[in-house]
Amino acid sequence: MKRLSFLNVTALTFGFAFLYIPMALLIFYSFNASRLVTVWAGFSTKWYVSLIQDEAFLHAAWTSLKVGLLSSTAATVLGTMAAFVMIRGGRFFGRTLFSGMIYAPLVMPEVITGLSLLLLFISIGLDRGVLTIVLAHTTFSMCYVSIVVSSRLATFDRSLEESARDLGCTPFDAFKSVTLPVIAPAVIAGWLLAFTLSLDDLVIASFTAGPAATTLPIKIFSSVRLGVSPEINALSTILIAIITTGMIVASVVSKNTIAQKQKRDQK
């Protein structure tokens, strides 16, 4: 194993410090009793209590969760269908245009996407709200699902489907019983990616959200413009805790799955 040099250790130290020291300070000051976020006035959890009682933040969090669940589910269904067309459809008229429209949101600036969707909703007379945010997030996250699922379908052994068809399965039964279980990890990964992108989006949501539909990133951005409050620190700490817990659980489950697979292979 190659040993780390002094230069590598120094670079890693500064890199991790640059990434994680601000998070550590944010968590530290979320327990600050003072309203001034940079002046320590003693340990307190009152800002967490204040956050839980803040109806505006709770409503924004519920809106973001609802939009994320709906848009990621729709994006997964449509993205999986698009991936099947790209991989299994062969050559057909308009394939280049179809693939270009699928992958365009990957390289399109979010400002352009948000503005174009806003003009579309205005032109068809659709009032901005939760529905418009869901449609917008589905539009730009569908391409990510399509890429993830396409990469799995490209290496899929189609002889498994052919064997199921030979045994009397219909095309739908073969897809449901053979194809879908095999590509399920890619579909789940695409859903999680679309859900994460939806929760994190600010630019597109700010164009397509209405007065009655404010997502959590929009609420945080609006609050920070008036100054960082201790409630923002508390909210950020809760999000960091949720993400950290999810990563730990995923790592443990993945490690146990690999260990069980190795045991089965040894038998």
Short mmCIF file of C-alpha atoms in Angstrom, two decimals:
data_model
loop_
_atom_site.label_atom_id
_atom_site.label_comp_id
_atom_site.label_asym_id
_atom_site.label_seq_id
_atom_site.Cartn_x
_atom_site.Cartn_y
_atom_site.Cartn_z
CA MET A 1 0.00 0.00 0.00
CA LYS A 2 1.37 3.41 -0.97
CA ARG A 3 2.01 5.62 2.05
CA LEU A 4 0.60 9.11 2.14
CA SER A 5 3.16 11.86 1.72
CA PHE A 6 3.27 15.03 3.80
CA LEU A 7 1.83 17.01 0.89
CA ASN A 8 -1.12 14.64 0.53
CA VAL A 9 -1.84 14.68 4.25
CA THR A 10 -1.69 18.48 4.30
CA ALA A 11 -3.99 18.78 1.29
CA LEU A 12 -6.50 16.33 2.80
CA THR A 13 -6.42 18.15 6.13
CA PHE A 14 -7.11 21.54 4.60
CA GLY A 15 -9.73 20.07 2.28
CA PHE A 16 -11.69 18.36 5.06
CA ALA A 17 -11.30 21.41 7.29
CA PHE A 18 -12.70 23.64 4.55
CA LEU A 19 -15.68 21.33 4.14
CA TYR A 20 -16.54 20.38 7.71
CA ILE A 21 -15.44 23.20 10.02
CA PRO A 22 -18.30 25.48 8.84
CA MET A 23 -20.75 22.63 9.52
CA ALA A 24 -19.27 22.08 12.97
CA LEU A 25 -19.60 25.80 13.76
CA LEU A 26 -23.17 25.79 12.50
CA ILE A 27 -24.05 22.87 14.78
CA PHE A 28 -22.24 24.49 17.71
CA TYR A 29 -24.05 27.83 17.41
CA SER A 30 -27.42 26.15 16.94
CA PHE A 31 -27.30 25.54 20.71
CA ASN A 32 -26.44 29.17 21.43
CA ALA A 33 -28.80 30.99 23.79
CA SER A 34 -28.11 34.34 22.12
CA ARG A 35 -29.93 35.54 19.03
CA LEU A 36 -26.58 36.76 17.69
CA VAL A 37 -25.26 33.71 15.89
CA THR A 38 -21.59 34.56 16.43
CA VAL A 39 -21.79 35.53 20.13
CA TRP A 40 -21.89 32.62 22.56
CA ALA A 41 -24.25 33.23 25.48
CA GLY A 42 -24.62 29.76 26.93
CA PHE A 43 -26.10 26.40 25.98
CA SER A 44 -29.76 26.31 25.03
CA THR A 45 -32.17 24.31 22.91
CA LYS A 46 -34.82 27.03 22.71
CA TRP A 47 -34.21 27.60 18.99
CA TYR A 48 -35.17 24.00 18.26
CA VAL A 49 -38.38 24.51 20.23
CA SER A 50 -38.98 27.77 18.36
CA LEU A 51 -38.38 25.99 15.04
CA ILE A 52 -40.88 23.25 15.85
CA GLN A 53 -43.46 25.91 16.70
CA ASP A 54 -42.82 27.93 13.54
CA GLU A 55 -45.78 27.23 11.25
CA ALA A 56 -44.09 28.81 8.22
CA PHE A 57 -41.08 26.49 8.35
CA LEU A 58 -43.24 23.45 9.05
CA HIS A 59 -45.49 24.25 6.10
CA ALA A 60 -42.47 24.80 3.84
CA ALA A 61 -40.95 21.49 4.97
CA TRP A 62 -44.21 19.63 4.29
CA THR A 63 -44.49 21.26 0.87
CA SER A 64 -40.92 20.24 -0.02
CA LEU A 65 -41.54 16.68 1.15
CA LYS A 66 -44.80 16.42 -0.78
CA VAL A 67 -43.27 17.88 -3.94
CA GLY A 68 -40.24 15.61 -3.63
CA LEU A 69 -42.31 12.44 -3.25
CA LEU A 70 -44.65 13.25 -6.12
CA SER A 71 -42.05 14.55 -8.55
CA SER A 72 -39.50 11.79 -7.89
CA THR A 73 -42.16 9.10 -8.36
CA ALA A 74 -43.37 10.64 -11.62
CA ALA A 75 -39.78 11.19 -12.80
CA THR A 76 -38.90 7.56 -12.02
CA VAL A 77 -41.82 6.20 -14.03
CA LEU A 78 -41.24 8.48 -17.01
CA GLY A 79 -37.45 8.18 -16.83
CA THR A 80 -37.63 4.37 -16.77
CA MET A 81 -39.95 4.39 -19.78
CA ALA A 82 -37.60 6.75 -21.62
CA ALA A 83 -34.65 4.50 -20.79
CA PHE A 84 -36.46 1.48 -22.24
CA VAL A 85 -37.18 3.41 -25.43
CA MET A 86 -33.54 4.48 -25.75
CA ILE A 87 -32.07 1.03 -25.06
CA ARG A 88 -34.73 -1.32 -26.44
CA GLY A 89 -36.32 0.86 -29.12
CA GLY A 90 -33.56 0.45 -31.67
CA ARG A 91 -33.42 2.96 -34.49
CA PHE A 92 -36.61 4.92 -35.13
CA PHE A 93 -37.55 8.21 -36.72
CA GLY A 94 -36.83 11.10 -34.34
CA ARG A 95 -34.51 9.13 -32.06
CA THR A 96 -31.87 11.87 -32.07
CA LEU A 97 -34.45 14.52 -31.23
CA PHE A 98 -35.95 12.32 -28.52
CA SER A 99 -32.61 11.65 -26.86
CA GLY A 100 -31.69 15.32 -27.10
CA MET A 101 -34.91 16.36 -25.39
CA ILE A 102 -34.35 13.78 -22.66
CA TYR A 103 -30.79 14.89 -21.90
CA ALA A 104 -31.26 18.64 -22.46
CA PRO A 105 -32.01 19.45 -18.78
CA LEU A 106 -28.58 18.08 -17.86
CA VAL A 107 -26.80 20.94 -19.65
CA MET A 108 -29.53 23.57 -19.59
CA PRO A 109 -28.99 26.33 -16.99
CA GLU A 110 -31.59 26.16 -14.25
CA VAL A 111 -32.49 29.80 -14.80
CA ILE A 112 -33.44 29.05 -18.41
CA THR A 113 -35.41 25.96 -17.39
CA GLY A 114 -37.26 27.82 -14.68
CA LEU A 115 -38.05 30.82 -16.87
CA SER A 116 -39.26 28.68 -19.78
CA LEU A 117 -41.53 26.66 -17.49
CA LEU A 118 -42.87 29.86 -15.95
CA LEU A 119 -43.75 31.23 -19.39
CA LEU A 120 -45.39 27.91 -20.27
CA PHE A 121 -47.56 27.90 -17.16
CA ILE A 122 -48.58 31.50 -17.73
CA SER A 123 -49.43 30.87 -21.39
CA ILE A 124 -51.73 27.93 -20.58
CA GLY A 125 -53.30 29.74 -17.63
CA LEU A 126 -52.10 27.31 -14.95
CA ASP A 127 -51.90 28.94 -11.53
CA ARG A 128 -48.58 28.50 -9.80
CA GLY A 129 -48.58 26.24 -6.79
CA VAL A 130 -47.65 22.72 -5.72
CA LEU A 131 -48.73 21.26 -9.07
CA THR A 132 -46.46 23.55 -11.10
CA ILE A 133 -43.48 22.80 -8.84
CA VAL A 134 -44.11 19.07 -9.20
CA LEU A 135 -44.29 19.37 -12.98
CA ALA A 136 -41.10 21.45 -13.07
CA HIS A 137 -39.14 19.09 -10.82
CA THR A 138 -40.36 16.08 -12.79
CA THR A 139 -39.17 17.73 -15.99
CA PHE A 140 -35.59 18.34 -14.91
CA SER A 141 -35.06 15.23 -12.74
CA MET A 142 -36.45 12.73 -15.25
CA CYS A 143 -33.24 12.83 -17.28
CA TYR A 144 -31.16 11.74 -14.27
CA VAL A 145 -33.40 8.71 -13.73
CA SER A 146 -33.19 7.88 -17.43
CA ILE A 147 -29.39 7.90 -17.37
CA VAL A 148 -29.16 5.68 -14.28
CA VAL A 149 -31.68 3.13 -15.57
CA SER A 150 -30.21 3.17 -19.09
CA SER A 151 -26.78 2.26 -17.77
CA ARG A 152 -28.28 -0.81 -16.09
CA LEU A 153 -30.40 -1.83 -19.06
CA ALA A 154 -27.38 -1.61 -21.36
CA THR A 155 -25.72 -4.47 -19.44
CA PHE A 156 -28.92 -6.46 -18.85
CA ASP A 157 -28.86 -10.07 -20.07
CA ARG A 158 -31.92 -10.28 -22.32
CA SER A 159 -31.72 -14.06 -22.42
CA LEU A 160 -33.43 -14.01 -19.01
CA GLU A 161 -36.45 -12.32 -20.56
CA GLU A 162 -36.38 -14.70 -23.51
CA SER A 163 -36.37 -17.68 -21.14
CA ALA A 164 -39.39 -16.29 -19.31
CA ARG A 165 -41.19 -15.75 -22.63
CA ASP A 166 -40.39 -19.33 -23.67
CA LEU A 167 -41.97 -20.55 -20.44
CA GLY A 168 -45.23 -18.82 -21.32
CA CYS A 169 -44.91 -15.36 -19.76
CA THR A 170 -46.46 -12.41 -21.51
CA PRO A 171 -44.20 -9.39 -22.19
CA PHE A 172 -45.67 -7.60 -19.17
CA ASP A 173 -45.26 -10.65 -16.91
CA ALA A 174 -41.65 -11.07 -18.07
CA PHE A 175 -40.97 -7.43 -17.29
CA LYS A 176 -42.67 -7.62 -13.89
CA SER A 177 -41.14 -10.93 -12.81
CA VAL A 178 -37.68 -10.81 -14.42
CA THR A 179 -36.61 -7.40 -15.70
CA LEU A 180 -37.92 -5.17 -12.95
CA PRO A 181 -36.36 -7.12 -10.04
CA VAL A 182 -32.99 -7.08 -11.81
CA ILE A 183 -33.02 -3.34 -12.57
CA ALA A 184 -34.72 -2.45 -9.24
CA PRO A 185 -31.47 -1.12 -7.65
CA ALA A 186 -31.03 1.29 -10.55
CA VAL A 187 -34.68 2.36 -10.39
CA ILE A 188 -34.42 2.95 -6.64
CA ALA A 189 -31.17 4.87 -7.12
CA GLY A 190 -32.84 7.03 -9.75
CA TRP A 191 -35.78 7.72 -7.42
CA LEU A 192 -33.46 8.70 -4.59
CA LEU A 193 -31.47 10.96 -6.89
CA ALA A 194 -34.63 12.65 -8.18
CA PHE A 195 -35.93 13.07 -4.62
CA THR A 196 -32.66 14.63 -3.49
CA LEU A 197 -32.57 17.02 -6.44
CA SER A 198 -36.15 18.07 -5.73
CA LEU A 199 -35.48 18.78 -2.06
CA ASP A 200 -32.35 20.75 -2.90
CA ASP A 201 -33.74 22.83 -5.77
CA LEU A 202 -34.09 26.57 -5.29
CA VAL A 203 -33.83 28.24 -8.70
CA ILE A 204 -36.50 26.34 -10.63
CA ALA A 205 -38.84 26.26 -7.64
CA SER A 206 -38.55 30.02 -7.19
CA PHE A 207 -39.82 30.51 -10.76
CA THR A 208 -42.67 28.00 -10.56
CA ALA A 209 -43.83 28.40 -6.95
CA GLY A 210 -46.81 30.53 -6.06
CA PRO A 211 -47.57 32.56 -2.93
CA ALA A 212 -49.35 29.60 -1.31
CA ALA A 213 -46.61 27.07 -2.14
CA THR A 214 -43.22 27.83 -0.60
CA THR A 215 -40.60 25.08 -0.47
CA LEU A 216 -38.04 24.79 2.29
CA PRO A 217 -35.06 26.05 0.22
CA ILE A 218 -37.08 29.14 -0.78
CA LYS A 219 -38.05 29.75 2.85
CA ILE A 220 -34.46 29.39 4.03
CA PHE A 221 -33.15 31.68 1.29
CA SER A 222 -35.78 34.31 2.09
CA SER A 223 -34.90 34.17 5.78
CA VAL A 224 -31.13 34.32 5.23
CA ARG A 225 -31.48 37.45 3.10
CA LEU A 226 -32.61 39.25 6.27
CA GLY A 227 -29.77 37.77 8.31
CA VAL A 228 -28.88 34.31 9.60
CA SER A 229 -31.13 33.47 12.54
CA PRO A 230 -30.52 30.76 15.15
CA GLU A 231 -33.57 28.91 13.81
CA ILE A 232 -31.76 28.46 10.49
CA ASN A 233 -28.83 26.94 12.36
CA ALA A 234 -31.18 24.58 14.19
CA LEU A 235 -32.91 23.57 10.96
CA SER A 236 -29.57 22.97 9.23
CA THR A 237 -28.39 20.86 12.16
CA ILE A 238 -31.52 18.69 11.93
CA LEU A 239 -30.96 18.20 8.18
CA ILE A 240 -27.30 17.28 8.78
CA ALA A 241 -28.37 14.76 11.44
CA ILE A 242 -30.94 13.18 9.11
CA ILE A 243 -28.44 12.91 6.25
CA THR A 244 -25.71 11.50 8.51
CA THR A 245 -28.09 8.91 9.95
CA GLY A 246 -29.20 7.90 6.47
CA MET A 247 -25.61 7.48 5.31
CA ILE A 248 -24.71 5.38 8.34
CA VAL A 249 -27.76 3.14 7.91
CA ALA A 250 -27.06 2.74 4.19
CA SER A 251 -23.42 1.85 4.88
CA VAL A 252 -24.37 -0.74 7.52
CA VAL A 253 -27.02 -2.32 5.29
CA SER A 254 -24.65 -2.40 2.32
CA LYS A 255 -21.89 -3.94 4.42
CA ASN A 256 -24.21 -6.62 5.80
CA THR A 257 -25.54 -7.38 2.31
CA ILE A 258 -22.02 -7.82 0.93
CA ALA A 259 -21.06 -10.03 3.89
CA GLN A 260 -24.12 -12.25 3.41
CA LYS A 261 -23.41 -12.54 -0.31
CA GLN A 262 -19.83 -13.58 0.38
CA LYS A 263 -21.04 -16.24 2.83
CA ARG A 264 -23.47 -17.63 0.23
CA ASP A 265 -20.71 -17.70 -2.39
CA GLN A 266 -18.42 -19.60 -0.03
CA LYS A 267 -21.11 -22.22 0.55
#
